[in-house]
Coordinates of C-alpha atoms in Angstrom, one line a residue:
Chain T
X137 CA -53.7 -76.8 -41.7
X138 CA -56.4 -75.5 -44.0
X139 CA -59.1 -76.4 -41.4
X140 CA -57.0 -74.6 -38.7
X141 CA -56.9 -71.5 -41.0
X142 CA -60.8 -71.9 -41.4
X143 CA -61.3 -71.9 -37.7
X144 CA -59.0 -68.8 -37.1
X145 CA -60.8 -66.8 -39.8
X146 CA -64.2 -67.9 -38.2
X147 CA -63.0 -66.7 -34.9
X148 CA -61.4 -63.4 -36.2
X149 CA -64.7 -62.1 -37.7
X150 CA -66.3 -62.9 -34.4
X151 CA -63.9 -60.7 -32.3
X152 CA -65.1 -57.4 -30.9
X153 CA -61.7 -56.0 -31.3
X154 CA -62.0 -56.7 -35.1
X155 CA -64.8 -54.3 -35.5
X156 CA -63.8 -51.6 -33.0
X157 CA -60.4 -51.1 -34.5
X158 CA -62.0 -50.9 -38.1
X159 CA -64.6 -48.4 -36.6
X160 CA -61.8 -46.2 -35.1
X161 CA -59.9 -46.4 -38.4
X162 CA -63.0 -45.5 -40.4
X163 CA -63.7 -42.5 -37.9
X164 CA -60.4 -41.2 -38.3
X165 CA -60.1 -41.5 -42.0
X166 CA -63.5 -39.8 -42.5
X167 CA -62.9 -37.1 -40.1
X168 CA -59.5 -36.2 -41.0
X169 CA -60.3 -34.5 -44.3
X170 CA -63.2 -32.7 -42.6
X171 CA -61.0 -31.3 -39.7
X172 CA -58.2 -30.3 -42.1
X173 CA -60.5 -27.6 -43.6
X174 CA -61.2 -26.3 -40.1
X175 CA -59.6 -23.1 -39.6
X176 CA -58.4 -23.8 -36.0
X177 CA -56.7 -26.8 -37.1
X178 CA -55.0 -25.1 -40.1
X179 CA -53.6 -22.7 -37.5
X180 CA -52.3 -25.4 -35.2
X181 CA -50.7 -27.2 -38.4
X182 CA -49.0 -23.9 -39.3
X183 CA -47.7 -23.6 -35.9
X184 CA -46.3 -27.1 -36.0
X185 CA -44.6 -26.5 -39.3
X186 CA -43.1 -23.2 -38.2
X187 CA -41.7 -24.8 -34.9
X188 CA -40.0 -27.5 -37.2
X189 CA -38.4 -25.0 -39.4
X190 CA -35.5 -24.3 -37.1
X191 CA -34.7 -27.9 -36.2
X192 CA -31.7 -29.6 -37.9
X193 CA -32.9 -33.1 -37.3
X194 CA -35.9 -34.9 -36.2
X195 CA -35.8 -37.9 -33.9
X196 CA -39.4 -38.6 -33.5
X197 CA -40.6 -40.8 -30.5
X198 CA -44.3 -41.1 -30.7
X199 CA -46.5 -40.4 -33.6
X200 CA -47.0 -37.6 -36.0
X201 CA -49.3 -38.2 -39.0
X202 CA -49.1 -35.1 -41.5
X203 CA -51.0 -35.6 -44.5
X204 CA -50.0 -33.5 -47.4
X205 CA -52.6 -32.5 -49.9
X206 CA -52.9 -30.9 -53.4
X207 CA -54.6 -28.0 -52.1
X208 CA -58.8 -27.4 -52.0
X209 CA -59.3 -30.6 -50.2
X210 CA -57.9 -32.8 -53.1
X211 CA -55.6 -35.6 -52.3
X212 CA -53.7 -38.1 -54.5
X213 CA -54.3 -41.6 -53.7
X214 CA -50.7 -41.9 -52.7
X215 CA -51.0 -39.0 -50.3
X216 CA -53.9 -40.5 -48.4
X217 CA -51.7 -43.4 -47.6
X218 CA -48.1 -42.4 -47.4
X219 CA -48.6 -40.4 -44.1
X220 CA -50.4 -43.0 -42.0
X221 CA -48.2 -45.7 -43.2
X222 CA -44.8 -44.0 -42.7
X223 CA -45.9 -42.6 -39.5
X224 CA -46.6 -46.2 -38.4
X225 CA -50.4 -45.5 -37.6
X226 CA -51.6 -48.4 -39.5
X227 CA -48.7 -50.5 -38.0
X228 CA -50.0 -49.6 -34.6
X229 CA -53.6 -50.7 -35.4
X230 CA -52.4 -53.8 -36.9
X231 CA -50.1 -54.7 -34.2
X232 CA -52.8 -54.2 -31.5
X233 CA -55.3 -56.3 -33.2
X234 CA -52.6 -58.9 -33.8
X235 CA -51.9 -59.2 -30.3
X236 CA -55.4 -59.6 -29.1
X237 CA -55.9 -62.3 -31.8
X238 CA -52.8 -64.2 -31.4
X239 CA -53.0 -64.5 -27.7
X240 CA -56.9 -65.2 -27.3
X241 CA -56.6 -68.9 -27.6
X242 CA -54.0 -69.2 -24.8
X243 CA -55.7 -66.5 -22.4
X244 CA -59.2 -68.1 -22.9
X245 CA -57.8 -71.8 -22.7
X246 CA -59.3 -72.5 -26.0
X247 CA -55.7 -74.0 -27.0
X248 CA -56.7 -77.0 -24.7
X249 CA -59.6 -77.8 -27.0
X250 CA -57.8 -78.5 -30.2
X251 CA -54.0 -78.0 -29.3
X252 CA -53.4 -81.6 -28.4
X253 CA -55.2 -83.0 -31.4
X254 CA -52.9 -81.3 -34.1
X255 CA -50.9 -83.8 -36.2
X256 CA -48.0 -81.0 -36.2
X257 CA -48.1 -78.2 -33.7
X258 CA -46.1 -75.9 -36.0
X259 CA -49.4 -75.7 -38.0
X260 CA -50.7 -73.4 -35.3
X261 CA -48.4 -70.4 -35.8
X262 CA -48.4 -70.9 -39.4
X263 CA -52.2 -70.9 -39.7
X264 CA -52.3 -68.0 -37.5
X265 CA -49.8 -66.0 -39.8
X266 CA -51.9 -66.7 -42.9
X267 CA -55.0 -65.5 -40.9
X268 CA -53.4 -62.3 -39.7
X269 CA -51.8 -61.6 -43.2
X270 CA -55.3 -61.8 -44.7
X271 CA -56.5 -59.4 -41.9
X272 CA -53.8 -57.1 -43.1
X273 CA -54.7 -57.2 -46.8
X274 CA -58.4 -56.6 -45.6
X275 CA -57.3 -53.6 -43.3
X276 CA -55.4 -52.0 -46.2
X277 CA -58.6 -52.4 -48.4
X278 CA -60.7 -51.0 -45.7
X279 CA -58.4 -48.0 -45.1
X280 CA -58.5 -47.3 -48.9
X281 CA -62.3 -47.4 -49.0
X282 CA -62.7 -45.4 -45.8
X283 CA -60.0 -42.7 -46.8
X284 CA -61.7 -42.2 -50.1
X285 CA -65.1 -41.9 -48.7
X286 CA -63.8 -39.2 -46.2
X287 CA -62.4 -37.2 -48.9
X288 CA -65.6 -37.6 -50.8
X289 CA -67.6 -36.5 -47.8
X290 CA -65.5 -33.5 -47.1
X291 CA -66.3 -32.4 -50.8
X292 CA -62.6 -33.1 -51.9
X293 CA -61.3 -35.4 -54.6
X294 CA -59.0 -38.1 -54.8
X295 CA -56.6 -38.0 -57.7
X296 CA -55.6 -41.4 -59.1
X297 CA -52.2 -40.4 -60.5
X298 CA -49.2 -42.6 -61.2
X299 CA -51.2 -45.4 -60.0
X300 CA -48.6 -48.1 -61.2
X301 CA -45.9 -46.9 -58.8
X302 CA -48.6 -46.2 -56.1
X303 CA -49.7 -49.7 -56.3
X304 CA -46.2 -51.0 -56.2
X305 CA -45.5 -48.7 -53.1
X306 CA -48.6 -50.0 -51.5
X307 CA -47.7 -53.7 -52.3
X308 CA -44.3 -53.2 -50.6
X309 CA -45.9 -51.6 -47.5
X310 CA -48.5 -54.2 -47.4
X311 CA -45.7 -56.9 -47.3
X312 CA -43.9 -55.0 -44.5
X313 CA -47.0 -54.7 -42.6
X314 CA -47.8 -58.5 -43.0
X315 CA -44.1 -59.2 -41.9
X316 CA -44.6 -56.8 -38.9
X317 CA -47.9 -58.7 -38.0
X318 CA -46.4 -62.2 -38.4
X319 CA -43.4 -61.0 -36.2
X320 CA -45.6 -59.7 -33.6
X321 CA -47.8 -63.1 -33.7
X322 CA -44.5 -65.1 -33.2
X323 CA -43.5 -62.9 -30.3
X324 CA -47.2 -63.5 -28.8
X325 CA -46.8 -67.2 -29.5
X326 CA -43.2 -67.4 -27.6
X327 CA -43.9 -64.9 -24.8
X328 CA -47.6 -65.9 -24.2
X329 CA -48.2 -62.7 -22.3
X330 CA -50.6 -60.2 -24.2
X331 CA -49.3 -57.4 -21.7
X332 CA -45.6 -57.7 -22.8
X333 CA -46.6 -58.4 -26.4
X334 CA -48.7 -55.2 -26.4
X335 CA -46.0 -53.1 -24.8
X336 CA -43.6 -54.3 -27.6
X337 CA -46.0 -53.5 -30.3
X338 CA -46.6 -50.1 -29.0
X339 CA -42.9 -49.2 -28.6
X340 CA -42.2 -50.4 -32.0
X341 CA -45.1 -48.6 -33.5
X342 CA -44.5 -45.4 -31.4
X343 CA -40.9 -45.3 -32.3
X344 CA -39.6 -45.9 -28.8
X345 CA -37.6 -48.8 -29.9
X346 CA -35.6 -46.3 -31.9
X347 CA -33.8 -45.5 -28.9
X348 CA -32.4 -49.2 -28.6
X349 CA -31.7 -49.3 -32.3
X350 CA -29.6 -46.1 -31.9
X351 CA -27.9 -47.6 -28.9
X352 CA -26.9 -50.6 -30.8
X353 CA -25.7 -48.8 -33.9
X354 CA -23.5 -46.6 -31.4
X355 CA -22.2 -49.8 -29.9
X356 CA -21.3 -51.3 -33.1
X357 CA -19.7 -48.0 -34.3
X358 CA -17.6 -48.0 -31.0
X359 CA -16.3 -51.6 -31.7
X360 CA -15.4 -50.7 -35.1
X361 CA -18.4 -51.7 -37.2
X362 CA -18.9 -48.4 -38.9
X363 CA -22.1 -47.0 -40.6
X364 CA -24.4 -49.7 -39.6
X365 CA -27.6 -48.1 -38.9
X366 CA -30.0 -50.9 -37.1
X367 CA -33.1 -48.8 -37.8
X368 CA -32.5 -49.4 -41.6
X369 CA -32.7 -53.1 -41.1
X370 CA -35.8 -53.5 -38.9
X371 CA -39.4 -53.5 -40.0
X372 CA -40.4 -50.2 -38.4
X373 CA -37.5 -48.4 -39.9
X374 CA -38.3 -49.7 -43.3
X375 CA -42.1 -49.0 -43.0
X376 CA -41.2 -45.3 -42.1
X377 CA -38.6 -45.0 -44.8
X378 CA -40.1 -46.5 -47.8
X379 CA -41.8 -44.0 -50.0
X380 CA -42.2 -43.4 -53.7
X381 CA -39.0 -41.3 -53.7
X382 CA -37.0 -44.3 -52.4
X383 CA -37.9 -47.0 -54.8
X384 CA -34.2 -47.8 -55.1
X385 CA -34.4 -49.9 -51.7
X386 CA -37.4 -51.8 -52.9
X387 CA -35.4 -55.0 -53.4
X388 CA -33.6 -54.8 -49.9
X389 CA -37.0 -53.9 -48.2
X390 CA -38.6 -57.1 -49.7
X391 CA -35.7 -59.3 -48.6
X392 CA -36.1 -57.8 -45.1
X393 CA -39.8 -58.4 -45.0
X394 CA -39.2 -62.1 -46.3
X395 CA -36.4 -62.7 -43.7
X396 CA -38.5 -61.4 -40.8
X397 CA -41.4 -63.6 -41.9
X398 CA -39.2 -66.8 -42.4
X399 CA -37.4 -66.3 -39.1
X400 CA -40.8 -65.6 -37.1
X401 CA -42.5 -68.6 -38.4
X402 CA -39.6 -70.9 -37.8
X403 CA -38.9 -69.6 -34.3
X404 CA -42.6 -69.8 -33.3
X405 CA -43.0 -73.1 -34.9
X406 CA -40.0 -74.5 -33.1
X407 CA -41.1 -73.0 -29.8
X408 CA -44.7 -74.3 -30.2
X409 CA -43.6 -77.8 -30.9
X410 CA -40.9 -78.0 -28.1
X411 CA -42.9 -76.4 -25.1
X412 CA -46.0 -77.5 -23.4
X413 CA -49.1 -75.8 -24.5
X414 CA -50.6 -75.6 -21.0
Chain H
X143 CA -55.3 -104.9 -32.8
X144 CA -54.0 -104.7 -29.3
X145 CA -56.6 -104.8 -26.6
X146 CA -55.2 -101.6 -25.0
X147 CA -55.9 -98.5 -26.7
X148 CA -53.4 -96.6 -24.5
X149 CA -50.4 -98.0 -22.6
X150 CA -47.9 -95.8 -20.7
X151 CA -44.4 -96.8 -20.2
X152 CA -42.6 -95.3 -17.0
X153 CA -44.3 -92.0 -18.0
X154 CA -42.7 -89.0 -16.0
X155 CA -43.4 -85.4 -15.9
X156 CA -41.1 -83.1 -13.7
X157 CA -41.5 -79.4 -13.2
X158 CA -38.3 -78.0 -11.8
X159 CA -37.2 -80.5 -9.0
X160 CA -40.9 -81.7 -8.6
X161 CA -41.9 -84.9 -10.1
X162 CA -45.7 -84.3 -10.9
X163 CA -46.1 -87.8 -12.4
X164 CA -43.4 -90.2 -11.3
X165 CA -43.2 -93.4 -13.5
X166 CA -46.7 -94.6 -14.2
X167 CA -47.5 -97.5 -16.3
X168 CA -51.3 -97.2 -17.2
X169 CA -53.2 -99.7 -19.3
X170 CA -56.5 -98.6 -20.7
X171 CA -58.6 -101.3 -22.7
X172 CA -60.4 -100.5 -25.8
X173 CA -64.0 -99.5 -25.2
X174 CA -63.5 -99.1 -21.5
X175 CA -64.6 -96.1 -19.2
X176 CA -61.4 -95.9 -17.2
X177 CA -61.6 -93.8 -13.9
X178 CA -58.5 -92.2 -12.7
X179 CA -58.8 -91.4 -8.9
X180 CA -56.5 -89.4 -6.8
X181 CA -56.3 -86.7 -4.3
X182 CA -55.5 -83.1 -5.3
X183 CA -52.0 -82.8 -6.5
X184 CA -51.9 -86.7 -7.2
X185 CA -50.8 -86.1 -10.9
X186 CA -54.2 -87.0 -12.6
X187 CA -54.4 -83.7 -14.5
X188 CA -50.6 -83.7 -15.5
X189 CA -50.9 -87.3 -16.7
X190 CA -54.2 -86.5 -18.7
X191 CA -52.4 -83.5 -20.2
X192 CA -49.6 -85.6 -21.6
X193 CA -52.0 -88.1 -23.0
X194 CA -54.1 -85.5 -24.4
X195 CA -51.0 -84.1 -26.2
X196 CA -50.8 -80.7 -24.3
X197 CA -47.7 -81.4 -22.4
X198 CA -44.7 -83.5 -23.4
X199 CA -43.3 -86.3 -21.0
X200 CA -40.0 -85.5 -19.3
X201 CA -39.2 -89.2 -19.8
X202 CA -40.9 -92.4 -20.6
X203 CA -43.4 -93.0 -23.6
X204 CA -46.9 -94.2 -24.3
X205 CA -48.4 -96.1 -27.0
X206 CA -51.7 -94.9 -28.3
X207 CA -53.7 -96.6 -30.8
X208 CA -51.0 -98.7 -31.6
X209 CA -48.6 -95.7 -32.3
X210 CA -45.8 -94.5 -30.4
X211 CA -42.8 -91.8 -30.7
X212 CA -42.9 -89.9 -33.9
X213 CA -45.8 -91.9 -35.1
X214 CA -48.1 -90.4 -32.5
X215 CA -48.7 -87.5 -34.7
X216 CA -50.8 -89.9 -36.9
X217 CA -53.3 -90.6 -34.3
X218 CA -53.4 -87.2 -32.3
X219 CA -56.6 -86.4 -34.2
X220 CA -58.4 -89.4 -32.7
X221 CA -58.0 -88.1 -29.3
X222 CA -60.0 -85.3 -27.9
X223 CA -59.8 -83.9 -24.2
X224 CA -61.5 -81.7 -21.7
X225 CA -58.8 -80.5 -19.3
X226 CA -59.7 -78.5 -16.2
X227 CA -62.2 -75.8 -17.0
X228 CA -63.4 -75.5 -20.7
X229 CA -61.6 -73.0 -22.7
X230 CA -64.4 -70.9 -24.3
X231 CA -64.6 -67.5 -25.9
X232 CA -66.9 -65.4 -23.7
X233 CA -68.2 -63.3 -26.5
X234 CA -69.3 -66.1 -28.7
X235 CA -72.3 -68.2 -28.2
X236 CA -72.2 -72.0 -27.5
X237 CA -73.0 -72.8 -31.2
X238 CA -70.1 -70.6 -32.4
X239 CA -67.6 -72.0 -29.9
X240 CA -68.6 -75.4 -31.0
X241 CA -68.6 -74.5 -34.7
X242 CA -65.1 -73.1 -34.5
X243 CA -63.9 -76.6 -33.3
X244 CA -66.0 -78.3 -36.0
X245 CA -64.2 -76.3 -38.6
X246 CA -60.8 -77.1 -37.1
X247 CA -61.7 -80.9 -37.5
X248 CA -63.1 -80.3 -41.1
X249 CA -66.8 -80.9 -40.2
X250 CA -68.8 -78.6 -42.6
X251 CA -72.3 -79.8 -41.6
X252 CA -73.8 -76.8 -39.5
X253 CA -76.3 -79.2 -38.0
X254 CA -73.6 -81.3 -36.3
X255 CA -73.1 -78.6 -33.7
X256 CA -76.6 -78.2 -33.1
X257 CA -77.1 -82.0 -32.5
X258 CA -74.1 -82.0 -30.1
X259 CA -75.8 -79.2 -28.1
X260 CA -79.1 -81.2 -27.8
X261 CA -77.1 -84.1 -26.8
X262 CA -75.5 -82.3 -23.8
X263 CA -78.7 -80.5 -23.0
X264 CA -77.8 -77.1 -24.4
X265 CA -80.2 -77.1 -27.1
X266 CA -82.1 -74.1 -26.0
X267 CA -79.4 -71.5 -25.1
X268 CA -80.1 -69.7 -28.2
X269 CA -77.8 -66.6 -28.6
X270 CA -76.5 -66.4 -25.1
X271 CA -72.9 -65.7 -24.8
X272 CA -70.7 -68.0 -23.0
X273 CA -69.5 -65.5 -20.5
X274 CA -73.0 -65.4 -19.1
X275 CA -73.1 -69.4 -18.8
X276 CA -73.2 -71.1 -15.3
X277 CA -70.6 -73.4 -14.3
X278 CA -72.7 -76.4 -15.2
X279 CA -73.4 -75.0 -18.7
X280 CA -69.9 -74.3 -19.3
X281 CA -68.9 -77.9 -18.4
X282 CA -71.7 -79.3 -20.6
X283 CA -70.4 -77.3 -23.5
X284 CA -66.9 -78.3 -22.8
X285 CA -68.0 -81.9 -23.0
X286 CA -69.9 -81.4 -26.2
X287 CA -66.5 -79.9 -27.6
X288 CA -64.5 -82.8 -26.5
X289 CA -67.0 -85.1 -28.5
X290 CA -66.5 -83.2 -31.8
X291 CA -65.3 -85.6 -34.5
X292 CA -66.1 -88.7 -32.4
X293 CA -62.7 -89.4 -31.2
X294 CA -61.5 -92.8 -30.4
X295 CA -60.1 -91.8 -27.1
X296 CA -61.9 -89.1 -24.9
X297 CA -59.9 -87.7 -21.9
X298 CA -62.0 -86.0 -19.5
X299 CA -60.5 -84.0 -16.4
X300 CA -63.3 -83.9 -13.8
X301 CA -66.2 -83.3 -16.2
X302 CA -68.9 -83.4 -13.7
X303 CA -67.6 -80.4 -11.5
X304 CA -70.3 -78.0 -11.1
X305 CA -73.2 -79.9 -12.2
X306 CA -76.3 -80.4 -10.3
X307 CA -77.3 -83.8 -9.6
X308 CA -79.8 -84.0 -12.5
X309 CA -76.9 -82.8 -14.9
X310 CA -74.5 -85.4 -13.3
X311 CA -77.0 -88.1 -14.1
X312 CA -77.6 -86.8 -17.8
X313 CA -73.8 -86.6 -18.3
X314 CA -73.1 -90.0 -16.8
X315 CA -75.8 -91.6 -19.1
X316 CA -74.4 -89.7 -22.1
X317 CA -70.9 -91.0 -21.6
X318 CA -72.1 -94.5 -21.2
X319 CA -74.3 -94.3 -24.3
X320 CA -71.4 -92.7 -26.2
X321 CA -69.2 -95.3 -25.2
X322 CA -71.4 -98.3 -26.0
X323 CA -72.8 -96.9 -29.3
X324 CA -69.5 -95.4 -30.8
X325 CA -67.1 -97.7 -29.0
X326 CA -65.4 -94.7 -27.8
X327 CA -62.8 -95.3 -25.0
X328 CA -63.2 -92.8 -22.2
X329 CA -60.4 -91.8 -19.6
X330 CA -62.0 -89.8 -16.8
X331 CA -60.8 -88.4 -13.6
X332 CA -63.1 -87.5 -11.0
X333 CA -63.2 -86.8 -7.1
X334 CA -66.8 -88.0 -6.9
X335 CA -66.3 -91.5 -6.4
X336 CA -69.8 -92.8 -6.1
X337 CA -70.6 -91.1 -9.5
X338 CA -67.5 -92.8 -10.9
X339 CA -68.3 -96.2 -9.7
X340 CA -71.7 -96.0 -11.6
X341 CA -69.9 -95.5 -15.0
X342 CA -66.3 -96.7 -14.8
X343 CA -65.3 -100.2 -15.9
X344 CA -61.8 -99.9 -14.8
X345 CA -59.9 -97.8 -12.2
X346 CA -56.5 -96.4 -11.6
X347 CA -55.5 -95.0 -8.3
X348 CA -52.8 -92.2 -8.3
X349 CA -51.0 -91.0 -5.3
X350 CA -48.1 -88.5 -5.2
X351 CA -47.4 -88.8 -8.8
X352 CA -47.6 -92.7 -9.0
X353 CA -50.0 -95.3 -9.9
X354 CA -50.8 -97.0 -6.8
X355 CA -53.3 -99.5 -8.2
X356 CA -55.2 -100.6 -11.3
X357 CA -58.2 -102.7 -11.2
X358 CA -61.4 -103.5 -13.1
X359 CA -64.8 -102.7 -11.8
X360 CA -65.3 -106.3 -10.7
X361 CA -62.0 -106.4 -8.8
X362 CA -63.0 -103.2 -7.0
X363 CA -66.3 -104.7 -6.1
X364 CA -64.6 -107.7 -4.7
X365 CA -62.3 -105.5 -2.5
X366 CA -65.0 -103.5 -1.2
X367 CA -67.2 -106.6 -0.7
X368 CA -68.2 -108.0 2.8
X369 CA -65.5 -108.7 5.3
X370 CA -64.8 -109.1 9.0
X371 CA -63.6 -105.9 10.6
X372 CA -61.9 -106.3 14.0
X373 CA -60.3 -103.8 16.4
X374 CA -57.8 -105.3 18.7
X375 CA -55.1 -104.2 21.1
X376 CA -52.4 -106.4 19.4
X377 CA -52.7 -107.1 15.8
X378 CA -49.5 -109.1 15.6
X379 CA -50.9 -111.8 18.0
X380 CA -54.2 -111.6 16.1
X381 CA -52.3 -112.4 12.9
X382 CA -50.7 -115.5 14.7
X383 CA -54.3 -116.6 15.6
X384 CA -55.6 -116.3 12.2
X385 CA -52.8 -118.2 10.7
X386 CA -53.3 -120.9 13.2
X387 CA -56.9 -121.0 12.0
X388 CA -55.9 -121.4 8.4
X389 CA -57.0 -118.0 7.5
X390 CA -54.5 -116.2 5.2
X391 CA -56.6 -113.7 3.3
X392 CA -56.6 -110.8 5.7
X393 CA -55.0 -107.3 6.1
X394 CA -53.7 -105.4 9.2
X395 CA -54.9 -102.1 8.4
X396 CA -53.2 -100.1 11.2
X397 CA -52.1 -100.5 14.7
X398 CA -55.4 -101.8 16.1
X399 CA -57.6 -102.7 13.0
X400 CA -57.6 -105.9 10.7
X401 CA -59.9 -106.8 7.7
X402 CA -60.6 -110.7 7.3
X403 CA -61.9 -111.4 3.7
X404 CA -62.7 -115.1 4.1
X405 CA -64.8 -117.4 6.5
X406 CA -67.2 -114.6 7.0
X407 CA -69.5 -117.1 8.6
X408 CA -67.1 -117.9 11.4
X409 CA -67.0 -114.4 12.9
X410 CA -68.0 -116.0 16.4
X411 CA -65.3 -118.6 16.1
X412 CA -62.6 -116.1 15.3
X413 CA -63.9 -113.7 18.2
X414 CA -63.4 -116.6 20.6
X415 CA -60.1 -117.6 19.5
X416 CA -58.9 -113.9 19.9
X417 CA -60.2 -113.7 23.4
X418 CA -58.8 -117.1 24.4
X419 CA -55.3 -115.9 23.1
X420 CA -55.6 -113.1 25.5
X421 CA -56.6 -110.4 23.1
X422 CA -58.8 -107.5 24.0
X423 CA -61.5 -107.2 21.4
X424 CA -63.2 -103.8 21.2
X425 CA -64.9 -104.5 18.0
X426 CA -65.7 -107.3 15.5
X427 CA -68.3 -106.9 12.8
X428 CA -69.0 -108.2 9.2
X429 CA -69.0 -105.1 7.0
X430 CA -68.1 -103.9 3.6
X431 CA -65.6 -101.2 2.8
X432 CA -67.0 -98.0 1.3
X433 CA -65.2 -96.5 -1.8
X434 CA -64.0 -93.7 0.1
X435 CA -62.5 -95.7 2.7
X436 CA -61.0 -97.9 0.0
X437 CA -59.4 -94.9 -1.7
X438 CA -58.2 -93.4 1.4
X439 CA -56.4 -96.6 2.4
X440 CA -55.1 -97.1 -1.1
X441 CA -53.7 -93.5 -1.0
X442 CA -52.2 -93.7 2.4
X443 CA -48.7 -92.4 2.9
X444 CA -47.3 -95.8 3.3
X445 CA -48.8 -97.1 0.1
X446 CA -46.7 -97.1 -3.2
X447 CA -47.3 -99.1 -6.5

């Protein structure tokens, strides 16, 4: 299996999409602080805030990334991350790349070159999961570097306050994102359609699936199972919900992430073993 | 050690209600170059997919390198295949595609991939991306990828498709040399019978999912050897005449044609006996059967293994 992981990593770093997504991420992280200082953008932000003041609740379908600052172009390290993470922006990027990566060997036919020679077919989804997990870690590191670089370029400062708790927060978010990537990988392995997998990824990341979660919650409520909010038990819900202010749910969040990883690996391993590769 | 590297036992593959492979008993000797012949849709590719580990049989089993059932996992790494078109990453070069597979097999030597590229005639492609390769170049690279790790059994599905005549000769010589030097057993399917006949040591003919015949190259040569071909109006009467002459090695091909495989020197005698028996003989000649003709006869609708 280690050889398989090496092959996947070799392939990963030679994919165009690997660099495209990082370039887009870097561009956004570098330009965001510069645009934040633009008077026109500040007017727009103030208008958005005013529109929200009268609302009693927010049901977001789509994506809204609002980064709060300490003023004067200064941000804490936590502030740089919490907005794009909880808005599922990084989730979307990671999900898109995961779909492209995980379906490539089927769509190109490369699976024929090595799939039949594997001693155990379940090595394949496990090796992919490890690879995509490593990519997620790299993505986080890259996001941190480019975010800090963007602040520096705009003339602001990054304040490294409360780093212990911030790192713990990032660790849990990283685990959630790895779980998300592994789950998407498993879906790709089972569905074997990059179109459907991409649609699923976008629906989850853009909160469209919240509609479904709400429906299920209401159905459960209807049949007498009260106070079960499905949104709280799925990865996108936890990613959006988990902040420094909610560290009381750290334990359950980690458990949910581990459950998703385990179920995804078992399901995709079983499916890959039992079904024809071509 | 068994003389057979591969044996299938009533191997079947059913898709929906259609049996793509309908109970075949294949036997491939160690070191052989086994040619699998059949029309489109005969079940060759499906058979090769099952042997190559890409598809599971619906029923039946096979013994590979002495292992079967759950023990097959131990020897899967010693089988390599090229099924249909080679699966390549278009944005990677030939070297990179090959190197990826080398890593999968635990081959760390970076020069190994270059040596394989030279062997298949792709030593000078440089940094050209495979999406810009011609069909022949893609096939060569696919063969190179199948050779990674020097497998004990190489499964090739129509590997010379798209190659020019020079390329076909090169690949043919390379496969023969590979088989001789490394003792690799090759299971190869092709439509180009003339080319297959120059490399194959054994043949299996498939038709409608079944294995119609298996034979060695020597047996095929005998079957396609010289014979008397006769066209008469009543083959059943001709059969009686031949039996009376003590000739038993003959075949009634269709409603008018016969093939007589013995006593070729007595063609004049046979002709006279036919005429004296009242038969109308429109043609009688000493001839040999072409491979195509042999194949077409073997895969006729009325023939089953």
